[in-house]
C-alpha positions as a LaTeX table, in Angstrom:
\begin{tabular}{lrrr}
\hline
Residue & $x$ (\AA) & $y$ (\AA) & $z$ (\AA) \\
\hline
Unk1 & $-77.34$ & $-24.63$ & $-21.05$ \\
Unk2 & $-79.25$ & $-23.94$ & $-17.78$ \\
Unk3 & $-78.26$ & $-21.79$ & $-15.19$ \\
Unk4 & $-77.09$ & $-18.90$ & $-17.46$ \\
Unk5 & $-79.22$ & $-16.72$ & $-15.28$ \\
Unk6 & $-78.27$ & $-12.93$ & $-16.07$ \\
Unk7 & $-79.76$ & $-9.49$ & $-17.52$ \\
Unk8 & $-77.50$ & $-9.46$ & $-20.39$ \\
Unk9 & $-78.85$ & $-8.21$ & $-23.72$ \\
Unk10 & $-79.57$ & $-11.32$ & $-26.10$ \\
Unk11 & $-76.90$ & $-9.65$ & $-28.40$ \\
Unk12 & $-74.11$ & $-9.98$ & $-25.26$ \\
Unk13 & $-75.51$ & $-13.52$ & $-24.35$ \\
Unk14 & $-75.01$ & $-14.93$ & $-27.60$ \\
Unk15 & $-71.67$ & $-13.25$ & $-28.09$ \\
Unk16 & $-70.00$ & $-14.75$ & $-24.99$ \\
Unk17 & $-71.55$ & $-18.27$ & $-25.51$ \\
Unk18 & $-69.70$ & $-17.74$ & $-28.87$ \\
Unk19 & $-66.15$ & $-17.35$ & $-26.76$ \\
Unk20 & $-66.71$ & $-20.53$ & $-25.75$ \\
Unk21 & $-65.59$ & $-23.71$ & $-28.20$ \\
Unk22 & $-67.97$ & $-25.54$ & $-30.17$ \\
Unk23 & $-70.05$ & $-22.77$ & $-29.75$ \\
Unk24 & $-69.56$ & $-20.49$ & $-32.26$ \\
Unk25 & $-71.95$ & $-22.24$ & $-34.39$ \\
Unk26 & $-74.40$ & $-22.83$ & $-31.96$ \\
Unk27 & $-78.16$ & $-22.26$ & $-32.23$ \\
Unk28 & $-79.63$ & $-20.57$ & $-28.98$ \\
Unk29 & $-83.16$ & $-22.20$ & $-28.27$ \\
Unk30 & $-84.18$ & $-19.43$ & $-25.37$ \\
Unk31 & $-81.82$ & $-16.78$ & $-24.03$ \\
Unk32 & $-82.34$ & $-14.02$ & $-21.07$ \\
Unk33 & $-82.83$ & $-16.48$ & $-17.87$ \\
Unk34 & $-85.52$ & $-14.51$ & $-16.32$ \\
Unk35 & $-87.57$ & $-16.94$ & $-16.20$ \\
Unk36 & $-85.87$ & $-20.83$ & $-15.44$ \\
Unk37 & $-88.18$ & $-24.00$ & $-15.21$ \\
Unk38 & $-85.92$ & $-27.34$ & $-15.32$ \\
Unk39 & $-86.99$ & $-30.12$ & $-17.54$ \\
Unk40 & $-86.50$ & $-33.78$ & $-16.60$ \\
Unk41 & $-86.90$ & $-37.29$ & $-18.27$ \\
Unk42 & $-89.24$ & $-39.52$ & $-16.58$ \\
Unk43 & $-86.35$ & $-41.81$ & $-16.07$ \\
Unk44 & $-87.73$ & $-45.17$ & $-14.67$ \\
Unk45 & $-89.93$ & $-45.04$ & $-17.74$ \\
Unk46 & $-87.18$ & $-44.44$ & $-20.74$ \\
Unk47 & $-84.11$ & $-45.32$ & $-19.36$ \\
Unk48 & $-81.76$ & $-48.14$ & $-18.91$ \\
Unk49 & $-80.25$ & $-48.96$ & $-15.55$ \\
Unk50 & $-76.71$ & $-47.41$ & $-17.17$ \\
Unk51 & $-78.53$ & $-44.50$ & $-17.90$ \\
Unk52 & $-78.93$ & $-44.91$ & $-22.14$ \\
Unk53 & $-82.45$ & $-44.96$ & $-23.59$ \\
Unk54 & $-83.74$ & $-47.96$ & $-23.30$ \\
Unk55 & $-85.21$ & $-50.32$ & $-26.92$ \\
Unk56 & $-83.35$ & $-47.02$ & $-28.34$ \\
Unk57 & $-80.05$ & $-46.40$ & $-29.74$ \\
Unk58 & $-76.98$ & $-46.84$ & $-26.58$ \\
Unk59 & $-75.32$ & $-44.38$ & $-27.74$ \\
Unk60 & $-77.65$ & $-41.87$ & $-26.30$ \\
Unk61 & $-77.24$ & $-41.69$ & $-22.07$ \\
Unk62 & $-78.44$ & $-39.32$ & $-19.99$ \\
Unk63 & $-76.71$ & $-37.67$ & $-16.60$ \\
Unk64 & $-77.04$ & $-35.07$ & $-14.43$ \\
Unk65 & $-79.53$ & $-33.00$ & $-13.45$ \\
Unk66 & $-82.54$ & $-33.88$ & $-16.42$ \\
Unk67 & $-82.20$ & $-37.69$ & $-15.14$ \\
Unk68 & $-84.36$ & $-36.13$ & $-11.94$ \\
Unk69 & $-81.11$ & $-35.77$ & $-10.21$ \\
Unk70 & $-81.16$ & $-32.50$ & $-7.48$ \\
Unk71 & $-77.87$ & $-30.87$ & $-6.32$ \\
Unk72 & $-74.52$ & $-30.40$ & $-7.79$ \\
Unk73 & $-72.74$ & $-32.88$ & $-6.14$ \\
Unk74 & $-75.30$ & $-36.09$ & $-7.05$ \\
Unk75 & $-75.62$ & $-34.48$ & $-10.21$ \\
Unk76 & $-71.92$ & $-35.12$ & $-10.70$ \\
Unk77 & $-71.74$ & $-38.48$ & $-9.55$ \\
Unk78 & $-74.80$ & $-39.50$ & $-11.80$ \\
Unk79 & $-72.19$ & $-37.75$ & $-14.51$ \\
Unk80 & $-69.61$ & $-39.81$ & $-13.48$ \\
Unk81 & $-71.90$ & $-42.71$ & $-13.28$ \\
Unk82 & $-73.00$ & $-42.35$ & $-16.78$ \\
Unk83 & $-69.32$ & $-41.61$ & $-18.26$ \\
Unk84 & $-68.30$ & $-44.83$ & $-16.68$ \\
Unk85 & $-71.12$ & $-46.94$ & $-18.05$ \\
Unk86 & $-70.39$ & $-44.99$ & $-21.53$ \\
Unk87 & $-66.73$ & $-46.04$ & $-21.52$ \\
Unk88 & $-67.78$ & $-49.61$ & $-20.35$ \\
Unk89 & $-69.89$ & $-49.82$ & $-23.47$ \\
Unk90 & $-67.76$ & $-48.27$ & $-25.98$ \\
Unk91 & $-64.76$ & $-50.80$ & $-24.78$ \\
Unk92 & $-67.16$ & $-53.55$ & $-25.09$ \\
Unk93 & $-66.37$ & $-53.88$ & $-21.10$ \\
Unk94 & $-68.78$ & $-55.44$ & $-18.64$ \\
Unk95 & $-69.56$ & $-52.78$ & $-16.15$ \\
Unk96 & $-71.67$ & $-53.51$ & $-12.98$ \\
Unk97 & $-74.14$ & $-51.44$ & $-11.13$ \\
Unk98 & $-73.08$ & $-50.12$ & $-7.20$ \\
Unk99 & $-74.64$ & $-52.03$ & $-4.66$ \\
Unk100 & $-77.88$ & $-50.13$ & $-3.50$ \\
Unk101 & $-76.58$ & $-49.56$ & $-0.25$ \\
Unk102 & $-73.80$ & $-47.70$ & $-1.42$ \\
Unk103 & $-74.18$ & $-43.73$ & $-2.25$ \\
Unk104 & $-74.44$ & $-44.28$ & $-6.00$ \\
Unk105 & $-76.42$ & $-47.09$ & $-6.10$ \\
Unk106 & $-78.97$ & $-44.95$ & $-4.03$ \\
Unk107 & $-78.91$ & $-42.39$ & $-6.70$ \\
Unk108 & $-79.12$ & $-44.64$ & $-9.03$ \\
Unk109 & $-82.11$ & $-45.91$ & $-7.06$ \\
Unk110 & $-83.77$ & $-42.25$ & $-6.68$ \\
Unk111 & $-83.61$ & $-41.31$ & $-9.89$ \\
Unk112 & $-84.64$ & $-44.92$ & $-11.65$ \\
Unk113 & $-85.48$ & $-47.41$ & $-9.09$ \\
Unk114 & $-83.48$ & $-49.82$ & $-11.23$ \\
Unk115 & $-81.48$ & $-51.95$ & $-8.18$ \\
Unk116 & $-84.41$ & $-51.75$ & $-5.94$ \\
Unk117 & $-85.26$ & $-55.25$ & $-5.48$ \\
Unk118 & $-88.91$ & $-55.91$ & $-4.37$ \\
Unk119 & $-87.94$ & $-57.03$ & $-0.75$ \\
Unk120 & $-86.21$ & $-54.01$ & $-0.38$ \\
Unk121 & $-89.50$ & $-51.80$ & $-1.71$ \\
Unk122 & $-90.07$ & $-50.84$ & 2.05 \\
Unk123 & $-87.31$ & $-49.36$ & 3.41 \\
Unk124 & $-86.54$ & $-45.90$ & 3.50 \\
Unk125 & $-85.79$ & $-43.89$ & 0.94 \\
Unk126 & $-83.63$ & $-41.02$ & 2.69 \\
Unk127 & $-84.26$ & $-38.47$ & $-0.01$ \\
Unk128 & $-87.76$ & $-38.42$ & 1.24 \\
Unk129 & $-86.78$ & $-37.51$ & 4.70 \\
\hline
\end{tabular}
């Protein structure tokens, strides 16, 4: 989990992540938050254009904020994105991409580059603005 950023004894952090279900189990890689670095996928590089790994098993996709993603709201629609492809492929459904002009094809397009088509290389990209 990211974001758990607190001064909570390890002891206190690892019982309250245990309140919460399908943790009780759980194995805690890093706890305390005093420190927070975010990790990311180099995303044009490994994955698909609806977000799974790509030459690697489908049933692994990727959303939110390690797909390179910034901000809580395009971090949810890349989340929605990726539940929609997910549900496309488990129903054996044809799902298509959103135009690039559209708000989620432009994250789409930030985060992969997947729908840029090479006459379209040029224009701006207004996340660099």
């Amino acid at each position: 989990m990211v974001g758990f950023q607190t001064k909570l004894k390890y002891c206190e952090q690892i019982r309250i992540f245990r309140v919460i279900s399908d943790l009780e189990k759980a194995k805690f890689a890093r706890l305390d938050g005093r420190f927070h670095c975010n990790t990311y996928l180099n995303s044009p590089i490994i994955l698909d254009q609806t977000l799974p790994l790509k030459n690697k098993d489908p049933n692994y996709g990727f959303a939110e904020q390690i797909t390179e993603c910034e901000g809580y709201v395009e971090s949810s629609a890349i989340g929605l994105l990726a539940g929609h492809f997910a549900a496309a492929e488990y129903n054996h459904n044809c799902s298509s991409l959103p135009r690039p002009a559209t708000a989620l094809g432009t994250l789409l397009n930030h985060i992969g580059g997947h729908l840029i088509a090479e006459e379209n290389k040029q224009k701006e990209n207004p996340f660099n603005q």
